[in-house]
Coordinates of C-alpha atoms and ligand atoms in Angstrom, one line a residue:
X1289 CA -65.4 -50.1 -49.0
X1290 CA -64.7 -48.5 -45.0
X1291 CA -61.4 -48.7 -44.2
X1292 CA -60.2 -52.0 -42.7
X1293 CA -60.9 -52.6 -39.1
X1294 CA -57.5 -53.1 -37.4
X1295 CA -56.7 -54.3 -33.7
X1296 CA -52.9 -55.1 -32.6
X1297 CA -52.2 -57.9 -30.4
X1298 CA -49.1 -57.3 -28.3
X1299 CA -47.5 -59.2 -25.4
X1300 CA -44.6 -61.5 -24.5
X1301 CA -42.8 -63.8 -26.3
X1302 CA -45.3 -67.3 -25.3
X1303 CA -47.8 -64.9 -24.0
X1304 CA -50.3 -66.7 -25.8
X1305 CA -51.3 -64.3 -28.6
X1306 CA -51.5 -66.5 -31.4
X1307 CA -53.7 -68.7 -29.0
X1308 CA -56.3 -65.9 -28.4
X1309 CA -56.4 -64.6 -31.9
X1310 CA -57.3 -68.5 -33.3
X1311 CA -60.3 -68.5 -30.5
X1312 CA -61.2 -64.7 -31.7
X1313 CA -61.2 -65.6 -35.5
X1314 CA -63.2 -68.7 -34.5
X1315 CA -66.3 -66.2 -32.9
X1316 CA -66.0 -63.4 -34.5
X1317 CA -64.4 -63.6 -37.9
X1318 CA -61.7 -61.3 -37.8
X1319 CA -58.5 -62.6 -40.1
X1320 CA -55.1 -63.5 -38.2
X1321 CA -52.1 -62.0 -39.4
X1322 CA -49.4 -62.8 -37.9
X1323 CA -46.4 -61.0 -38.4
X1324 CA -44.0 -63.4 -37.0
X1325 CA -45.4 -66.3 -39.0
X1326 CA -45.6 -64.2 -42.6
X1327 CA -41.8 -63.3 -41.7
X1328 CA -41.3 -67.4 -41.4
X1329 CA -43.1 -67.6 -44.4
X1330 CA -41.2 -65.5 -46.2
X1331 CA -37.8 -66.8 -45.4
X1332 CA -38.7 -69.8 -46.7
X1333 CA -39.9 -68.8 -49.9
X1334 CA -37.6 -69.9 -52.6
X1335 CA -35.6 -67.1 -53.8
X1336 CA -36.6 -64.4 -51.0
X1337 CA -33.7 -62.0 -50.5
X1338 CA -34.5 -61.5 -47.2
X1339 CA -34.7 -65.2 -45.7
X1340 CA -31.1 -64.8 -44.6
X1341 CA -31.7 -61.6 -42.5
X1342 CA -35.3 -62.6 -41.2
X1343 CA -33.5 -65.5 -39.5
X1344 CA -30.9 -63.8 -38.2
X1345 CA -33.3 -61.5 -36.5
X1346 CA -35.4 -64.6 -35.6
X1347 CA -32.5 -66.1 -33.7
X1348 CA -30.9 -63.3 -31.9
X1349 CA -34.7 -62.1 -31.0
X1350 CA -33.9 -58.8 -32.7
X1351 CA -36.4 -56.9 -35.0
X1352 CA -36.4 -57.2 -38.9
X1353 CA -36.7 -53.6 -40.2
X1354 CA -40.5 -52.9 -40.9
X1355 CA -40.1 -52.0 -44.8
X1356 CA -40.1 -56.3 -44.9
X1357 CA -42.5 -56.2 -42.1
X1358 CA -45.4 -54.0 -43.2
X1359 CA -44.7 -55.1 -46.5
X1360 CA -46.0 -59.0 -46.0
X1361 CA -48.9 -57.1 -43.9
X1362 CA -50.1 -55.2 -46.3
X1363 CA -50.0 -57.8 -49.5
X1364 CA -52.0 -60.4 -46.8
X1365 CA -54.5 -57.7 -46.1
X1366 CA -55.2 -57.0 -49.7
X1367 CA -55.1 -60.9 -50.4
X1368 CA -58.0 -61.6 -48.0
X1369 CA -60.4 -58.9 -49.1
X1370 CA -61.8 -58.6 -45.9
X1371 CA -62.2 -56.1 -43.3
X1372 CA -61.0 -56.8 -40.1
X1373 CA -57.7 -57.6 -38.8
X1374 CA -56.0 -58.8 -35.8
X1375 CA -52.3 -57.7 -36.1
X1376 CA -50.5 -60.0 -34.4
X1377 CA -46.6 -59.6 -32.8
X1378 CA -46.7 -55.9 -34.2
X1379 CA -45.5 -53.0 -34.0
X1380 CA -42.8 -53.9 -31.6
X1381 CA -40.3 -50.9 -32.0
X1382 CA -40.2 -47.5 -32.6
X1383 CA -39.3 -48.3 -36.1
X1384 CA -42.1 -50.8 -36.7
X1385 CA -44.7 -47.9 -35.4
X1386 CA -43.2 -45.4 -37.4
X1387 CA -43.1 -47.1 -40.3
X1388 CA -46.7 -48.5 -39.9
X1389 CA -47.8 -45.1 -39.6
X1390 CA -46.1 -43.4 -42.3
X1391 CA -47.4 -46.1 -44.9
X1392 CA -50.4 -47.4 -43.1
X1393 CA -51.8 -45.1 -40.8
X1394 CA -54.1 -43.1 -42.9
X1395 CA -55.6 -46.3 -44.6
X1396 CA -56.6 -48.4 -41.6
X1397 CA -59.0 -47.6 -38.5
X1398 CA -57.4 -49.2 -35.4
X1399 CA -59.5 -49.9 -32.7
X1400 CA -57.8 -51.1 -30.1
X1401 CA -54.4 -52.6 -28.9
X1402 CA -54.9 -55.8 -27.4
X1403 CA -52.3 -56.5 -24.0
X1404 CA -51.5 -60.0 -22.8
X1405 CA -49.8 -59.5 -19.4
X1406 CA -47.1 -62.4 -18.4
X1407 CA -44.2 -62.9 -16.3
X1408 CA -40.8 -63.7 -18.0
X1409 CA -40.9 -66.8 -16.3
X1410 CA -44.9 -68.2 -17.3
X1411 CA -43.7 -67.3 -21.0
X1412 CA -40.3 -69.0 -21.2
X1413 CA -41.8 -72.1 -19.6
X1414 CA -44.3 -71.9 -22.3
X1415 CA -41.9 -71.4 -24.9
X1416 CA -39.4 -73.7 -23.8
X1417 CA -42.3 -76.6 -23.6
X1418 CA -43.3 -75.8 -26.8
X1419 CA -39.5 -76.1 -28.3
X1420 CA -39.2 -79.4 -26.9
X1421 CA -42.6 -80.8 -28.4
X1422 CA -41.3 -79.7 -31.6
X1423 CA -42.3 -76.6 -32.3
X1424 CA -39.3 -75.9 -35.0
X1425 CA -38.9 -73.0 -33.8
X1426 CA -35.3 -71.3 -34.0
X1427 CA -35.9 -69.5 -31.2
X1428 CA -37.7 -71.4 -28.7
X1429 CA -34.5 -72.1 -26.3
X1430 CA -32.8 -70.5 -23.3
X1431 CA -30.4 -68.1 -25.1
X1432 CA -32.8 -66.5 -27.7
X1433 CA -35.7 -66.5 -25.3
X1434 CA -33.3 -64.4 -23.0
X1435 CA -32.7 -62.3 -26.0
X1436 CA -36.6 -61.9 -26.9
X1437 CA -36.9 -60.8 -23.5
X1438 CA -34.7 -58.0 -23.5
X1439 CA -36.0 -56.7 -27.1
X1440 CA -39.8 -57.0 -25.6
X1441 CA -38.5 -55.2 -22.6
X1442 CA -36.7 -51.9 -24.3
X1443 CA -38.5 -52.1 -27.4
X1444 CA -41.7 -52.7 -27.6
X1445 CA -43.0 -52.4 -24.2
X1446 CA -42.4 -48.3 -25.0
X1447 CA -44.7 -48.9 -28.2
X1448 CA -47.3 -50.8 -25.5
X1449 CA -47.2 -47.4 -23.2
X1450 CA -47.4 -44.9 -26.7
X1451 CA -50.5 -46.7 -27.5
X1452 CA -51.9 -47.0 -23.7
X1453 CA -51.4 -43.2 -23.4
X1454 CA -53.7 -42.5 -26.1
X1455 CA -56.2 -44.7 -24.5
X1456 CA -55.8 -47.8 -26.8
X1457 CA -54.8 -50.5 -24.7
X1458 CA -57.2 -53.3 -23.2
X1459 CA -55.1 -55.1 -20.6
X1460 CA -55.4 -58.9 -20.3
X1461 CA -53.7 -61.1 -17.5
X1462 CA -52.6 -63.8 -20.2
X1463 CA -51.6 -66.1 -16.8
X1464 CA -54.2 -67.9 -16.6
X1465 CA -56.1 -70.6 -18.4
X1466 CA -56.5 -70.6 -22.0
X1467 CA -60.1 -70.0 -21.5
X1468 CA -60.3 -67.8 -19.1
X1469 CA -58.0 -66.0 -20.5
X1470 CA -60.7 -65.7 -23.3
X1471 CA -63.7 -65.0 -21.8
X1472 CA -61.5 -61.4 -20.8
X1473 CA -60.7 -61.2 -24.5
X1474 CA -64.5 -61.6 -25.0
X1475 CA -65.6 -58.9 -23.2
X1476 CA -63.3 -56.7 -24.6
X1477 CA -64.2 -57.5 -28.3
X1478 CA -67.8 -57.5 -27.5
X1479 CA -67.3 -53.7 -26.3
X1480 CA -66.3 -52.6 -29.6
Ligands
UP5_85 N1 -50.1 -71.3 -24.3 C1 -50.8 -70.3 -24.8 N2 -51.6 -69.7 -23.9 C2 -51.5 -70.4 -22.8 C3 -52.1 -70.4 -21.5 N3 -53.1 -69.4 -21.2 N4 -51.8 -71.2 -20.6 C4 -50.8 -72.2 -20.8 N5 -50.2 -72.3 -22.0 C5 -50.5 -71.5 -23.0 O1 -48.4 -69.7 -27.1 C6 -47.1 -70.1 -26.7 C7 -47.2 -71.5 -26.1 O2 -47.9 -71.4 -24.8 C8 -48.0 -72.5 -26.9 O3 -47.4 -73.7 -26.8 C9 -49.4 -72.4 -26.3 O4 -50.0 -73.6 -26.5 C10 -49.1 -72.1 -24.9 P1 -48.7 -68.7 -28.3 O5 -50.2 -68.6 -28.4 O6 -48.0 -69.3 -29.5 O7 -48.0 -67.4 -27.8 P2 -47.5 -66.1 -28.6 O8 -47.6 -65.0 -27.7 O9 -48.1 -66.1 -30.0 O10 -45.9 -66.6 -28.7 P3 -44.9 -66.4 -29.8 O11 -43.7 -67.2 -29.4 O12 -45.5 -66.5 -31.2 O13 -44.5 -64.8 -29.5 P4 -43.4 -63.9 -30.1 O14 -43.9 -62.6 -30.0 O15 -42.1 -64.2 -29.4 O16 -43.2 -64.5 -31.6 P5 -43.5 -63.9 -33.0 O17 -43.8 -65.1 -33.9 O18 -44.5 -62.8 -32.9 O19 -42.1 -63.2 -33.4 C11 -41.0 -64.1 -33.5 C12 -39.8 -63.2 -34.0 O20 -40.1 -62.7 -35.3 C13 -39.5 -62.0 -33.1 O21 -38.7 -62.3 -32.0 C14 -38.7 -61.1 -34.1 O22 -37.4 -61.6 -34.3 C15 -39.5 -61.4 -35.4 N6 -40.5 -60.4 -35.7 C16 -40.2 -59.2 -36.2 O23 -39.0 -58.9 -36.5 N7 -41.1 -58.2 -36.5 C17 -42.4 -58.5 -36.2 O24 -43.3 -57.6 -36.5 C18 -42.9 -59.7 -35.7 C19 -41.9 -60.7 -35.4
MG86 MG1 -47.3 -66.1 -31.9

């Protein structure tokens, strides 16, 4: 079999990323990992060692060190026995992408790195609705959004320019409607 078919999907905290992905596996049948949600899944596995720690990071918006993270990746791409994957919410550090690339990198193709642009503000309004429809989500209030914020900002927003300088990076104003946020999202998967 070809090596799987990868694309990341990077961008705010509430940027909508999970959104897009569910309308991309809906049209063209790529599989959604998310690495956020396989890190919630995993700390609440009974008996995981590392629930404590993943929620700690959770909280404090900080980044769980990518031996856990690549890890869960890696056993849900060999789970679903198919080819193409949306990566989504990684890497988002130097760290994650290092890691990714020492254990990864030769066994994937990555295609492209997928951008949702959106102010602070947009995505903590998002967020913050979201926590107060009952999301369940640790982090979805004021303090750890602020927090999120700062690790998107000096962490992975450096991993978002690595990848655009090698000519990776589609671009996507994630501001505006759900669906016209995805007919952009088509036009850049149908150019694959
Ligand atoms: N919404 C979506 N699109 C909208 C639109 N166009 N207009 C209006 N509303 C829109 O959307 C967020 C909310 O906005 C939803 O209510 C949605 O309906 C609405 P969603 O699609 O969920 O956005 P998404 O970008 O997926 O937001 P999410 O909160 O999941 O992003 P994060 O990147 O913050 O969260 P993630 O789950 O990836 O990571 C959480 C934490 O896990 C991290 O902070 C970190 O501590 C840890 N983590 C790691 O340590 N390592 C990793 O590799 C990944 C995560
Ligand atoms: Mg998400």
């Amino acid at each position: 079999m070809s090596k799987p078919n990868i694309l990341f999907v990077l961008g705010g905290p509430g940027a909508g990323k999970g959104t897009q992905c569910a309308k991309i596996v809906e049209n063209f049948g790529y599989v959604h990992l998310s690495a956020g949600d396989l890190l919630r899944e995993e700390r609440k596995a009974p008996g995981s060692q590392f629930g404590e720690l993943i929620e700690h990071h959770i909280t404090n918006g900080t980044i769980v060190p990518v031996e856990i993270t690549c890890s869960l990746l890696e056993r849900a791409m060999n789970k679903s026995e198919k080819n193409d994957f949306l990566i989504d919410g990684f890497p988002r550090n130097e760290d994650n992408l290092s890691g990714w690339n020492r254990v990864m990198g030769e066994k994937v193709n990555l295609k492209k790195v997928l951008f949702f642009h959106c102010s602070q503000e947009v995505c903590t309004e998002r967020c913050l609705a979201r926590g107060a429809a009952g999301s369940g989500r640790t982090d979805d209030n004021e303090e750890s959004l602020r927090k999120r914020f700062v690790t998107y900002e000096n962490a992975t927003m450096p991993i978002i320019k690595y990848y655009e300088e090698k000519g990776f990076v589609a671009q996507i104003d994630a501001t505006k409607t759900p669906e016209e946020v995805y007919s952009d999202v088509e036009a850049v998967l149908k150019s694959l």
